[in-house]
Amino acid sequence: MGLPEKIKAIEEEMNKTQINKHTEHHIGLLKAKLAKLKGELDQPRSSNQGGIGFEPKKSGDCSVVLIGLPSVGKSTILNRVTNAKSKTGSYFFTTLKVVPGVLEYKGAKIQLLDLPGIISGASSGSGRGKRVLSVARNADLIMLILDVFQPAQLKVLKKELHNMGVRLNTHPPDVTIEKSSRGGLGITSTCKLTKLSKATVRDILNIYGIQHGNVIIREDISDDELIDVVTGNRRYIPAIVVLNKIDLVNPEYLVQVKKKIGEEFTPISADQKINIEDLKELIYNKLNFIRVYLKPRSKEADLEEPLIVTAGSSISDICTKIHRKFSEQAKYALVSGTSVKFKSQRVGKDHIVQDQDIVTIVT
Ligand SMILES: Nc1nc2c(ncn2[C@@H]2O[C@H](COP(=O)(O)OP(=O)(O)OP(=O)(O)O)[C@@H](O)[C@H]2O)c(=O)[nH]1
Ligand SMILES: [Mg+2]
């Protein structure tokens, strides 16, 4: 049996199995086997998936992608919020490759990437859809763009991204796995596990060839989340939902859509310039930027042009941002601001900075 047949066989078995307390363990193992096989299926192909126009150069402080079905208005949005001129049209698949644009906002340079539209099944095909979704894997923020008349497209977008290993608006499960060469598997949980048993944890890890080591589980995870941890190539990315073309509907209609979508979204009209400034503000806020002022030794700090980094950045991250190899040369830093107790406090490279800190890197 080849990989695709093995995958199909497991999927069929999963469909046949009723989900209840007795089959939980069995289902968990099937899921793990399926995830492992799917990972194997993707491996040899992933190396040459790029192709012209699909490996955008990262520029600016971070990158944001626009994902949506064809003709929902992705290119119109890009043109509206950035300096770009991406082709738009009233027919499907107007955009055929990645088109970058830059949004300058509050001192940050945010790269937005307009992408070709994806359709249901994109993640399992071998065509362009998969390449589009791989671009999303490297984003700092994903914008899920919906047509005002098709709010149900949100489910399609989420499913396709999920199949590509992208987890939206959530953090990596708080689980550590330390492998060793013998001694069996020690499984400790610091909280009550209500969604899977330790026996299931053990068997799922066995499927991935982990027989010895220590596992510490610090939150009430599901079998899917454990599989995400063992698989290791999942991307945890913040996302926003944007509902475009609201110029075509009345406010009552929007209330109905709100009920259907069941989560926060930003209603806009790229064409009629409605809520565009709110959208820019939301993008900026979601990226969680902070400003850091660099101060050369024995000179004044540059308060005009802050360095923009994401919240949670360390001195080391700042060095890398200044220059790729700068972190190796840096020894420590002198910091003034809310992240320290004293002015010009000496800190190590793993010190986490806060908004408006003044930083001197010492090499
Ligand atoms: N009424 C209205 N039409 C819009 C709006 N935004 C975009 N459109 C129209 O919708 C059509 C599709 O817009 P595009 O920006 O090309 O859509 P796209 O998502 O980039 O499409 P693909 O590249 O084919 O995936 C065009 O005819 C736009 O003029 C809007 O806010 N309101
Ligand atoms: Mg387009």
mmCIF file of C-alpha atoms and ligand atoms in Angstrom:
data_model
loop_
_atom_site.group_PDB
_atom_site.id
_atom_site.type_symbol
_atom_site.label_atom_id
_atom_site.label_comp_id
_atom_site.label_asym_id
_atom_site.label_seq_id
_atom_site.Cartn_x
_atom_site.Cartn_y
_atom_site.Cartn_z
ATOM 1 C CA MET A 1 0.000 0.000 0.000
ATOM 2 C CA GLY A 2 1.325 3.431 -0.916
ATOM 3 C CA LEU A 3 1.007 6.497 1.338
ATOM 4 C CA PRO A 4 -2.207 7.872 -0.245
ATOM 5 C CA GLU A 5 -3.936 4.487 0.130
ATOM 6 C CA LYS A 6 -2.810 4.173 3.750
ATOM 7 C CA ILE A 7 -4.168 7.658 4.433
ATOM 8 C CA LYS A 8 -7.449 6.800 2.769
ATOM 9 C CA ALA A 9 -7.795 3.588 4.780
ATOM 10 C CA ILE A 10 -7.320 5.445 8.076
ATOM 11 C CA GLU A 11 -9.734 8.182 7.073
ATOM 12 C CA GLU A 12 -12.341 5.561 6.245
ATOM 13 C CA GLU A 13 -11.835 3.836 9.567
ATOM 14 C CA MET A 14 -12.181 7.172 11.378
ATOM 15 C CA ASN A 15 -15.423 7.918 9.558
ATOM 16 C CA LYS A 16 -16.783 4.508 10.549
ATOM 17 C CA THR A 17 -15.847 4.813 14.216
ATOM 18 C CA GLN A 18 -18.403 6.437 16.476
ATOM 19 C CA ILE A 19 -16.906 8.985 18.820
ATOM 20 C CA ASN A 20 -17.581 8.204 22.469
ATOM 21 C CA LYS A 21 -15.750 7.597 25.725
ATOM 22 C CA HIS A 22 -14.825 4.010 24.713
ATOM 23 C CA THR A 23 -13.420 4.878 21.287
ATOM 24 C CA GLU A 24 -11.564 8.037 22.403
ATOM 25 C CA HIS A 25 -8.238 6.258 22.747
ATOM 26 C CA HIS A 26 -8.593 4.479 19.393
ATOM 27 C CA ILE A 27 -9.553 7.716 17.598
ATOM 28 C CA GLY A 28 -6.598 9.527 19.167
ATOM 29 C CA LEU A 29 -4.212 6.928 17.763
ATOM 30 C CA LEU A 30 -5.823 7.015 14.329
ATOM 31 C CA LYS A 31 -5.432 10.796 14.288
ATOM 32 C CA ALA A 32 -1.756 10.466 15.202
ATOM 33 C CA LYS A 33 -1.137 7.873 12.480
ATOM 34 C CA LEU A 34 -2.943 10.046 9.964
ATOM 35 C CA ALA A 35 -0.952 13.166 10.894
ATOM 36 C CA LYS A 36 2.290 11.210 10.638
ATOM 37 C CA LEU A 37 1.472 9.799 7.190
ATOM 38 C CA LYS A 38 0.315 13.187 5.920
ATOM 39 C CA GLY A 39 3.586 14.677 7.128
ATOM 40 C CA GLU A 40 5.513 12.024 5.196
ATOM 41 C CA LEU A 41 3.444 12.693 2.094
ATOM 42 C CA ASP A 42 4.295 16.400 2.192
ATOM 43 C CA GLN A 43 7.995 16.045 2.829
ATOM 44 C CA PRO A 44 9.661 15.411 -0.538
ATOM 45 C CA ARG A 45 7.476 17.907 -2.325
ATOM 46 C CA SER A 46 7.900 20.803 0.059
ATOM 47 C CA SER A 47 11.466 21.573 -0.992
ATOM 48 C CA ASN A 48 10.626 22.637 -4.535
ATOM 49 C CA GLN A 49 7.260 24.169 -3.901
ATOM 50 C CA GLY A 50 8.408 27.745 -4.366
ATOM 51 C CA GLY A 51 8.319 28.676 -7.994
ATOM 52 C CA ILE A 52 8.410 32.116 -9.459
ATOM 53 C CA GLY A 53 6.399 34.657 -7.583
ATOM 54 C CA PHE A 54 5.822 32.501 -4.538
ATOM 55 C CA GLU A 55 8.845 33.313 -2.434
ATOM 56 C CA PRO A 56 8.277 36.932 -1.572
ATOM 57 C CA LYS A 57 11.229 38.736 -0.067
ATOM 58 C CA LYS A 58 10.505 39.781 3.476
ATOM 59 C CA SER A 59 10.805 43.502 3.844
ATOM 60 C CA GLY A 60 9.774 45.918 6.561
ATOM 61 C CA ASP A 61 9.132 45.023 10.173
ATOM 62 C CA CYS A 62 6.852 42.046 9.534
ATOM 63 C CA SER A 63 4.612 40.510 6.937
ATOM 64 C CA VAL A 64 0.851 40.218 6.707
ATOM 65 C CA VAL A 65 -0.970 38.062 4.147
ATOM 66 C CA LEU A 66 -4.408 38.454 2.604
ATOM 67 C CA ILE A 67 -6.144 35.103 2.240
ATOM 68 C CA GLY A 68 -9.547 34.616 0.683
ATOM 69 C CA LEU A 69 -11.549 32.993 -2.051
ATOM 70 C CA PRO A 70 -11.352 34.511 -5.552
ATOM 71 C CA SER A 71 -12.873 37.949 -6.150
ATOM 72 C CA VAL A 72 -13.564 38.849 -2.530
ATOM 73 C CA GLY A 73 -11.519 42.028 -2.980
ATOM 74 C CA LYS A 74 -8.039 41.139 -1.684
ATOM 75 C CA SER A 75 -6.206 43.148 -4.321
ATOM 76 C CA THR A 76 -8.543 46.113 -3.906
ATOM 77 C CA ILE A 77 -7.787 46.058 -0.162
ATOM 78 C CA LEU A 78 -4.028 45.893 -0.767
ATOM 79 C CA ASN A 79 -4.229 48.882 -3.108
ATOM 80 C CA ARG A 80 -6.313 50.766 -0.568
ATOM 81 C CA VAL A 81 -4.076 50.317 2.473
ATOM 82 C CA THR A 82 -0.621 50.269 0.845
ATOM 83 C CA ASN A 83 1.298 51.970 -1.950
ATOM 84 C CA ALA A 84 0.867 48.914 -4.215
ATOM 85 C CA LYS A 85 -0.985 48.636 -7.488
ATOM 86 C CA SER A 86 -2.210 45.073 -7.743
ATOM 87 C CA LYS A 87 -4.463 44.217 -10.674
ATOM 88 C CA THR A 88 -8.154 43.914 -9.801
ATOM 89 C CA GLY A 89 -11.004 42.519 -11.845
ATOM 90 C CA SER A 90 -14.583 41.311 -11.680
ATOM 91 C CA TYR A 91 -13.557 37.774 -12.703
ATOM 92 C CA PHE A 92 -11.964 34.942 -10.658
ATOM 93 C CA PHE A 93 -8.193 34.512 -10.354
ATOM 94 C CA THR A 94 -7.198 37.998 -11.413
ATOM 95 C CA THR A 95 -4.148 37.747 -9.175
ATOM 96 C CA LEU A 96 -1.789 34.939 -10.167
ATOM 97 C CA LYS A 97 1.260 35.598 -8.019
ATOM 98 C CA VAL A 98 2.273 37.264 -4.791
ATOM 99 C CA VAL A 99 2.036 41.054 -4.930
ATOM 100 C CA PRO A 100 3.689 42.944 -2.053
ATOM 101 C CA GLY A 101 2.808 46.383 -0.736
ATOM 102 C CA VAL A 102 3.943 48.410 2.267
ATOM 103 C CA LEU A 103 1.730 50.057 4.852
ATOM 104 C CA GLU A 104 3.583 52.713 6.848
ATOM 105 C CA TYR A 105 1.772 53.242 10.100
ATOM 106 C CA LYS A 106 2.927 54.848 13.364
ATOM 107 C CA GLY A 107 6.560 54.420 12.345
ATOM 108 C CA ALA A 108 6.217 50.743 11.422
ATOM 109 C CA LYS A 109 6.743 49.447 7.916
ATOM 110 C CA ILE A 110 4.262 46.614 7.487
ATOM 111 C CA GLN A 111 4.561 44.412 4.426
ATOM 112 C CA LEU A 112 1.230 43.186 3.073
ATOM 113 C CA LEU A 113 1.135 40.336 0.579
ATOM 114 C CA ASP A 114 -1.744 40.045 -1.843
ATOM 115 C CA LEU A 115 -2.194 36.416 -2.865
ATOM 116 C CA PRO A 116 -4.134 34.528 -5.515
ATOM 117 C CA GLY A 117 -7.528 33.338 -4.346
ATOM 118 C CA ILE A 118 -7.762 29.858 -2.854
ATOM 119 C CA ILE A 119 -10.634 27.419 -3.136
ATOM 120 C CA SER A 120 -11.870 24.565 -0.975
ATOM 121 C CA GLY A 121 -9.403 21.659 -1.193
ATOM 122 C CA ALA A 122 -6.404 23.924 -1.882
ATOM 123 C CA SER A 123 -4.345 22.347 0.904
ATOM 124 C CA SER A 124 -4.704 18.814 -0.440
ATOM 125 C CA GLY A 125 -4.072 19.620 -4.112
ATOM 126 C CA SER A 126 -0.668 19.917 -5.682
ATOM 127 C CA GLY A 127 -1.379 23.163 -7.518
ATOM 128 C CA ARG A 128 -1.154 26.819 -6.770
ATOM 129 C CA GLY A 129 -3.484 26.691 -3.759
ATOM 130 C CA LYS A 130 -0.943 24.824 -1.718
ATOM 131 C CA ARG A 131 1.815 27.256 -2.629
ATOM 132 C CA VAL A 132 -0.416 30.176 -1.672
ATOM 133 C CA LEU A 133 -1.101 28.568 1.687
ATOM 134 C CA SER A 134 2.620 27.988 2.281
ATOM 135 C CA VAL A 135 3.179 31.738 2.007
ATOM 136 C CA ALA A 136 0.640 32.168 4.796
ATOM 137 C CA ARG A 137 2.680 29.817 6.997
ATOM 138 C CA ASN A 138 5.444 32.417 7.154
ATOM 139 C CA ALA A 139 3.239 35.395 7.948
ATOM 140 C CA ASP A 140 3.202 37.369 11.189
ATOM 141 C CA LEU A 141 -0.508 38.064 10.749
ATOM 142 C CA ILE A 142 -3.159 36.519 8.501
ATOM 143 C CA MET A 143 -6.083 38.562 7.189
ATOM 144 C CA LEU A 144 -9.029 36.315 6.345
ATOM 145 C CA ILE A 145 -10.978 38.234 3.719
ATOM 146 C CA LEU A 146 -14.662 37.440 3.211
ATOM 147 C CA ASP A 147 -17.197 38.651 0.682
ATOM 148 C CA VAL A 148 -20.158 40.257 2.422
ATOM 149 C CA PHE A 149 -22.505 37.806 0.669
ATOM 150 C CA GLN A 150 -20.403 34.721 1.509
ATOM 151 C CA PRO A 151 -19.615 34.788 5.241
ATOM 152 C CA ALA A 152 -19.557 30.973 5.311
ATOM 153 C CA GLN A 153 -16.255 31.145 3.422
ATOM 154 C CA LEU A 154 -14.619 31.679 6.802
ATOM 155 C CA LYS A 155 -14.958 27.945 7.534
ATOM 156 C CA VAL A 156 -13.266 27.047 4.232
ATOM 157 C CA LEU A 157 -10.336 29.383 4.887
ATOM 158 C CA LYS A 158 -9.850 28.079 8.413
ATOM 159 C CA LYS A 159 -9.989 24.464 7.282
ATOM 160 C CA GLU A 160 -7.459 24.924 4.491
ATOM 161 C CA LEU A 161 -5.048 26.772 6.786
ATOM 162 C CA HIS A 162 -5.523 24.145 9.478
ATOM 163 C CA ASN A 163 -4.631 21.397 6.987
ATOM 164 C CA MET A 164 -1.436 23.306 6.216
ATOM 165 C CA GLY A 165 -0.441 23.223 9.878
ATOM 166 C CA VAL A 166 -1.457 26.813 10.637
ATOM 167 C CA ARG A 167 -3.122 27.411 14.006
ATOM 168 C CA LEU A 168 -4.927 30.729 14.262
ATOM 169 C CA ASN A 169 -5.177 32.969 17.318
ATOM 170 C CA THR A 170 -3.863 30.389 19.720
ATOM 171 C CA HIS A 171 -0.555 29.615 21.380
ATOM 172 C CA PRO A 172 1.548 26.453 21.204
ATOM 173 C CA PRO A 173 0.268 23.925 23.781
ATOM 174 C CA ASP A 174 2.224 24.126 27.028
ATOM 175 C CA VAL A 175 3.845 20.727 26.774
ATOM 176 C CA THR A 176 7.518 19.767 26.911
ATOM 177 C CA ILE A 177 8.889 16.508 25.611
ATOM 178 C CA GLU A 178 12.437 15.593 26.527
ATOM 179 C CA LYS A 179 13.539 12.476 24.689
ATOM 180 C CA SER A 180 16.112 10.078 26.109
ATOM 181 C CA SER A 181 17.587 6.774 24.983
ATOM 182 C CA ARG A 182 16.252 4.540 27.761
ATOM 183 C CA GLY A 183 14.263 4.370 30.972
ATOM 184 C CA GLY A 184 10.748 4.371 29.528
ATOM 185 C CA LEU A 185 8.363 7.253 29.247
ATOM 186 C CA GLY A 186 7.532 9.431 32.254
ATOM 187 C CA ILE A 187 4.342 11.430 31.822
ATOM 188 C CA THR A 188 3.542 14.200 34.298
ATOM 189 C CA SER A 189 0.655 16.614 34.153
ATOM 190 C CA THR A 190 0.398 19.700 36.329
ATOM 191 C CA CYS A 191 -3.368 19.936 35.777
ATOM 192 C CA LYS A 192 -6.313 17.592 35.363
ATOM 193 C CA LEU A 193 -6.496 16.097 31.883
ATOM 194 C CA THR A 194 -10.122 15.825 30.824
ATOM 195 C CA LYS A 195 -9.699 15.325 27.080
ATOM 196 C CA LEU A 196 -7.200 12.480 26.894
ATOM 197 C CA SER A 197 -5.737 9.849 29.182
ATOM 198 C CA LYS A 198 -2.068 9.251 29.927
ATOM 199 C CA ALA A 199 -2.360 5.909 28.128
ATOM 200 C CA THR A 200 -3.396 7.768 24.979
ATOM 201 C CA VAL A 201 -0.508 10.212 25.423
ATOM 202 C CA ARG A 202 1.884 7.284 25.679
ATOM 203 C CA ASP A 203 0.520 5.491 22.610
ATOM 204 C CA ILE A 204 0.445 8.632 20.468
ATOM 205 C CA LEU A 205 4.099 9.285 21.350
ATOM 206 C CA ASN A 206 4.895 5.658 20.515
ATOM 207 C CA ILE A 207 3.461 6.140 17.030
ATOM 208 C CA TYR A 208 6.016 8.901 16.599
ATOM 209 C CA GLY A 209 8.787 6.619 17.817
ATOM 210 C CA ILE A 210 9.138 8.250 21.226
ATOM 211 C CA GLN A 211 9.504 5.466 23.781
ATOM 212 C CA HIS A 212 11.824 7.010 26.352
ATOM 213 C CA GLY A 213 11.933 10.388 27.997
ATOM 214 C CA ASN A 214 9.950 12.867 30.053
ATOM 215 C CA VAL A 215 6.729 14.553 29.109
ATOM 216 C CA ILE A 216 5.344 17.442 31.111
ATOM 217 C CA ILE A 217 1.812 18.609 30.279
ATOM 218 C CA ARG A 218 0.856 21.953 31.791
ATOM 219 C CA GLU A 219 -2.597 22.476 30.323
ATOM 220 C CA ASP A 220 -5.704 20.451 29.554
ATOM 221 C CA ILE A 221 -4.824 19.554 25.964
ATOM 222 C CA SER A 222 -6.686 17.458 23.396
ATOM 223 C CA ASP A 223 -5.287 14.610 21.285
ATOM 224 C CA ASP A 224 -5.054 17.018 18.314
ATOM 225 C CA GLU A 225 -2.999 19.456 20.347
ATOM 226 C CA LEU A 226 -0.627 16.714 21.495
ATOM 227 C CA ILE A 227 -0.190 15.612 17.867
ATOM 228 C CA ASP A 228 0.569 19.255 16.986
ATOM 229 C CA VAL A 229 3.329 19.269 19.606
ATOM 230 C CA VAL A 230 4.915 16.007 18.435
ATOM 231 C CA THR A 231 4.637 16.931 14.779
ATOM 232 C CA GLY A 232 6.545 20.089 15.581
ATOM 233 C CA ASN A 233 5.991 21.985 12.326
ATOM 234 C CA ARG A 234 2.838 23.846 13.267
ATOM 235 C CA ARG A 235 2.689 27.625 12.925
ATOM 236 C CA TYR A 236 0.821 29.693 15.510
ATOM 237 C CA ILE A 237 -0.254 32.918 13.836
ATOM 238 C CA PRO A 238 -2.652 35.702 14.860
ATOM 239 C CA ALA A 239 -5.505 36.367 12.456
ATOM 240 C CA ILE A 240 -8.233 38.922 11.783
ATOM 241 C CA VAL A 241 -11.468 38.458 9.883
ATOM 242 C CA VAL A 242 -12.366 41.182 7.373
ATOM 243 C CA LEU A 243 -15.776 41.412 5.727
ATOM 244 C CA ASN A 244 -15.468 43.350 2.465
ATOM 245 C CA LYS A 245 -17.997 45.037 0.133
ATOM 246 C CA ILE A 246 -20.295 46.276 2.910
ATOM 247 C CA ASP A 247 -21.280 49.151 0.610
ATOM 248 C CA LEU A 248 -23.593 46.617 -1.054
ATOM 249 C CA VAL A 249 -25.673 45.858 2.060
ATOM 250 C CA ASN A 250 -27.660 47.658 4.748
ATOM 251 C CA PRO A 251 -26.912 47.657 8.499
ATOM 252 C CA GLU A 252 -29.652 45.076 9.256
ATOM 253 C CA TYR A 253 -27.994 42.613 6.921
ATOM 254 C CA LEU A 254 -24.716 43.066 8.795
ATOM 255 C CA VAL A 255 -26.424 42.168 12.070
ATOM 256 C CA GLN A 256 -27.506 38.870 10.516
ATOM 257 C CA VAL A 257 -23.979 38.192 9.243
ATOM 258 C CA LYS A 258 -22.651 38.818 12.729
ATOM 259 C CA LYS A 259 -24.850 36.006 14.044
ATOM 260 C CA LYS A 260 -23.709 33.669 11.271
ATOM 261 C CA ILE A 261 -19.971 34.285 11.655
ATOM 262 C CA GLY A 262 -20.096 34.022 15.430
ATOM 263 C CA GLU A 263 -16.829 35.868 16.001
ATOM 264 C CA GLU A 264 -15.305 39.313 15.762
ATOM 265 C CA PHE A 265 -14.851 40.748 12.298
ATOM 266 C CA THR A 266 -14.084 44.109 10.726
ATOM 267 C CA PRO A 267 -16.639 45.297 8.166
ATOM 268 C CA ILE A 268 -15.096 47.382 5.376
ATOM 269 C CA SER A 269 -15.567 48.527 1.836
ATOM 270 C CA ALA A 270 -12.262 48.691 0.020
ATOM 271 C CA ASP A 271 -14.009 50.168 -2.968
ATOM 272 C CA GLN A 272 -15.960 52.883 -1.134
ATOM 273 C CA LYS A 273 -13.217 53.507 1.490
ATOM 274 C CA ILE A 274 -15.325 52.569 4.508
ATOM 275 C CA ASN A 275 -13.490 51.726 7.788
ATOM 276 C CA ILE A 276 -10.069 51.661 6.106
ATOM 277 C CA GLU A 277 -8.378 53.657 8.891
ATOM 278 C CA ASP A 278 -9.875 51.299 11.503
ATOM 279 C CA LEU A 279 -8.486 48.374 9.566
ATOM 280 C CA LYS A 280 -4.970 49.875 9.532
ATOM 281 C CA GLU A 281 -5.174 50.474 13.278
ATOM 282 C CA LEU A 282 -6.330 46.900 13.858
ATOM 283 C CA ILE A 283 -3.493 45.460 11.762
ATOM 284 C CA TYR A 284 -0.989 47.549 13.728
ATOM 285 C CA ASN A 285 -2.472 46.552 17.101
ATOM 286 C CA LYS A 286 -2.674 42.870 16.241
ATOM 287 C CA LEU A 287 1.019 42.826 15.346
ATOM 288 C CA ASN A 288 1.778 43.802 18.919
ATOM 289 C CA PHE A 289 4.608 46.202 18.131
ATOM 290 C CA ILE A 290 6.679 48.068 20.646
ATOM 291 C CA ARG A 291 9.099 50.954 20.089
ATOM 292 C CA VAL A 292 12.685 50.817 21.269
ATOM 293 C CA TYR A 293 15.014 53.846 21.172
ATOM 294 C CA LEU A 294 18.625 53.058 20.419
ATOM 295 C CA LYS A 295 21.251 55.079 22.229
ATOM 296 C CA PRO A 296 24.867 54.908 21.077
ATOM 297 C CA ARG A 297 27.321 55.007 24.032
ATOM 298 C CA SER A 298 28.014 58.558 25.271
ATOM 299 C CA LYS A 299 25.530 60.018 22.792
ATOM 300 C CA GLU A 300 21.882 60.984 23.039
ATOM 301 C CA ALA A 301 19.199 58.416 22.227
ATOM 302 C CA ASP A 302 17.540 58.651 18.834
ATOM 303 C CA LEU A 303 14.020 59.589 19.920
ATOM 304 C CA GLU A 304 12.944 60.458 16.388
ATOM 305 C CA GLU A 305 13.115 57.047 14.788
ATOM 306 C CA PRO A 306 12.381 54.126 17.089
ATOM 307 C CA LEU A 307 13.246 50.565 16.214
ATOM 308 C CA ILE A 308 10.002 48.647 15.794
ATOM 309 C CA VAL A 309 9.993 45.140 17.260
ATOM 310 C CA THR A 310 7.277 42.745 18.327
ATOM 311 C CA ALA A 311 6.291 42.574 21.996
ATOM 312 C CA GLY A 312 8.299 39.959 23.883
ATOM 313 C CA SER A 313 11.504 40.725 21.964
ATOM 314 C CA SER A 314 14.821 40.317 23.773
ATOM 315 C CA ILE A 315 18.081 42.267 23.461
ATOM 316 C CA SER A 316 19.246 39.430 21.243
ATOM 317 C CA ASP A 317 16.243 39.897 18.919
ATOM 318 C CA ILE A 318 16.996 43.620 18.727
ATOM 319 C CA CYS A 319 20.609 42.913 17.742
ATOM 320 C CA THR A 320 19.471 40.529 14.998
ATOM 321 C CA LYS A 321 17.090 43.174 13.744
ATOM 322 C CA ILE A 322 19.911 45.729 13.472
ATOM 323 C CA HIS A 323 22.170 43.302 11.692
ATOM 324 C CA ARG A 324 21.958 39.550 11.137
ATOM 325 C CA LYS A 325 25.290 38.836 12.854
ATOM 326 C CA PHE A 326 25.255 41.640 15.414
ATOM 327 C CA SER A 327 23.938 39.391 18.169
ATOM 328 C CA GLU A 328 27.194 37.401 18.249
ATOM 329 C CA GLN A 329 29.228 40.576 18.836
ATOM 330 C CA ALA A 330 26.956 41.987 21.513
ATOM 331 C CA LYS A 331 28.006 41.316 25.123
ATOM 332 C CA TYR A 332 25.295 43.019 27.160
ATOM 333 C CA ALA A 333 23.048 46.064 27.057
ATOM 334 C CA LEU A 334 22.314 49.146 29.145
ATOM 335 C CA VAL A 335 18.595 49.770 29.399
ATOM 336 C CA SER A 336 16.466 52.623 30.754
ATOM 337 C CA GLY A 337 12.690 52.364 30.872
ATOM 338 C CA THR A 338 9.868 50.283 32.272
ATOM 339 C CA SER A 339 11.541 46.900 31.761
ATOM 340 C CA VAL A 340 14.250 47.726 34.337
ATOM 341 C CA LYS A 341 14.507 49.098 37.897
ATOM 342 C CA PHE A 342 17.297 51.643 37.407
ATOM 343 C CA LYS A 343 18.435 54.026 34.718
ATOM 344 C CA SER A 344 21.073 52.494 32.423
ATOM 345 C CA GLN A 345 20.721 49.127 34.072
ATOM 346 C CA ARG A 346 23.031 46.434 32.775
ATOM 347 C CA VAL A 347 21.120 43.443 31.363
ATOM 348 C CA GLY A 348 21.926 40.199 29.540
ATOM 349 C CA LYS A 349 21.002 39.345 25.986
ATOM 350 C CA ASP A 350 17.891 37.427 27.002
ATOM 351 C CA HIS A 351 16.392 40.462 28.753
ATOM 352 C CA ILE A 352 12.903 41.246 27.418
ATOM 353 C CA VAL A 353 12.411 44.907 26.513
ATOM 354 C CA GLN A 354 9.244 46.976 26.852
ATOM 355 C CA ASP A 355 7.631 49.746 24.852
ATOM 356 C CA GLN A 356 9.768 52.938 24.751
ATOM 357 C CA ASP A 357 12.814 51.474 26.466
ATOM 358 C CA ILE A 358 16.110 53.209 25.664
ATOM 359 C CA VAL A 359 18.753 50.631 24.788
ATOM 360 C CA THR A 360 22.535 50.777 24.390
ATOM 361 C CA ILE A 361 24.100 47.614 23.021
ATOM 362 C CA VAL A 362 27.630 46.992 24.260
ATOM 363 C CA THR A 363 29.898 44.881 22.051
HETATM 364 N N1 LIG B 1 -18.930 46.831 -4.315
HETATM 365 C C1 LIG B 1 -17.695 46.548 -4.013
HETATM 366 N N2 LIG B 1 -16.911 45.910 -4.902
HETATM 367 C C2 LIG B 1 -15.644 45.624 -4.550
HETATM 368 C C3 LIG B 1 -15.107 45.978 -3.282
HETATM 369 N N3 LIG B 1 -13.839 45.556 -3.216
HETATM 370 C C4 LIG B 1 -13.572 44.974 -4.408
HETATM 371 N N4 LIG B 1 -14.663 45.002 -5.218
HETATM 372 C C5 LIG B 1 -14.781 44.463 -6.575
HETATM 373 O O1 LIG B 1 -14.714 43.047 -6.537
HETATM 374 C C6 LIG B 1 -14.038 42.559 -7.695
HETATM 375 C C7 LIG B 1 -12.871 41.676 -7.284
HETATM 376 O O2 LIG B 1 -11.877 42.472 -6.661
HETATM 377 P P1 LIG B 1 -10.368 42.012 -6.540
HETATM 378 O O3 LIG B 1 -9.709 42.996 -5.631
HETATM 379 O O4 LIG B 1 -9.770 41.815 -7.882
HETATM 380 O O5 LIG B 1 -10.571 40.614 -5.827
HETATM 381 P P2 LIG B 1 -9.458 39.530 -5.429
HETATM 382 O O6 LIG B 1 -9.903 38.930 -4.140
HETATM 383 O O7 LIG B 1 -8.118 40.126 -5.457
HETATM 384 O O8 LIG B 1 -9.651 38.468 -6.605
HETATM 385 P P3 LIG B 1 -8.617 37.339 -7.148
HETATM 386 O O9 LIG B 1 -7.296 37.981 -7.364
HETATM 387 O O10 LIG B 1 -9.243 36.887 -8.399
HETATM 388 O O11 LIG B 1 -8.585 36.269 -6.112
HETATM 389 C C8 LIG B 1 -13.600 43.784 -8.495
HETATM 390 O O12 LIG B 1 -14.546 43.994 -9.520
HETATM 391 C C9 LIG B 1 -13.634 44.902 -7.469
HETATM 392 O O13 LIG B 1 -13.886 46.154 -8.061
HETATM 393 C C10 LIG B 1 -15.964 46.677 -2.354
HETATM 394 O O14 LIG B 1 -15.607 47.029 -1.246
HETATM 395 N N5 LIG B 1 -17.229 46.907 -2.774
HETATM 396 MG MG MG B 2 -6.514 39.655 -6.560
#
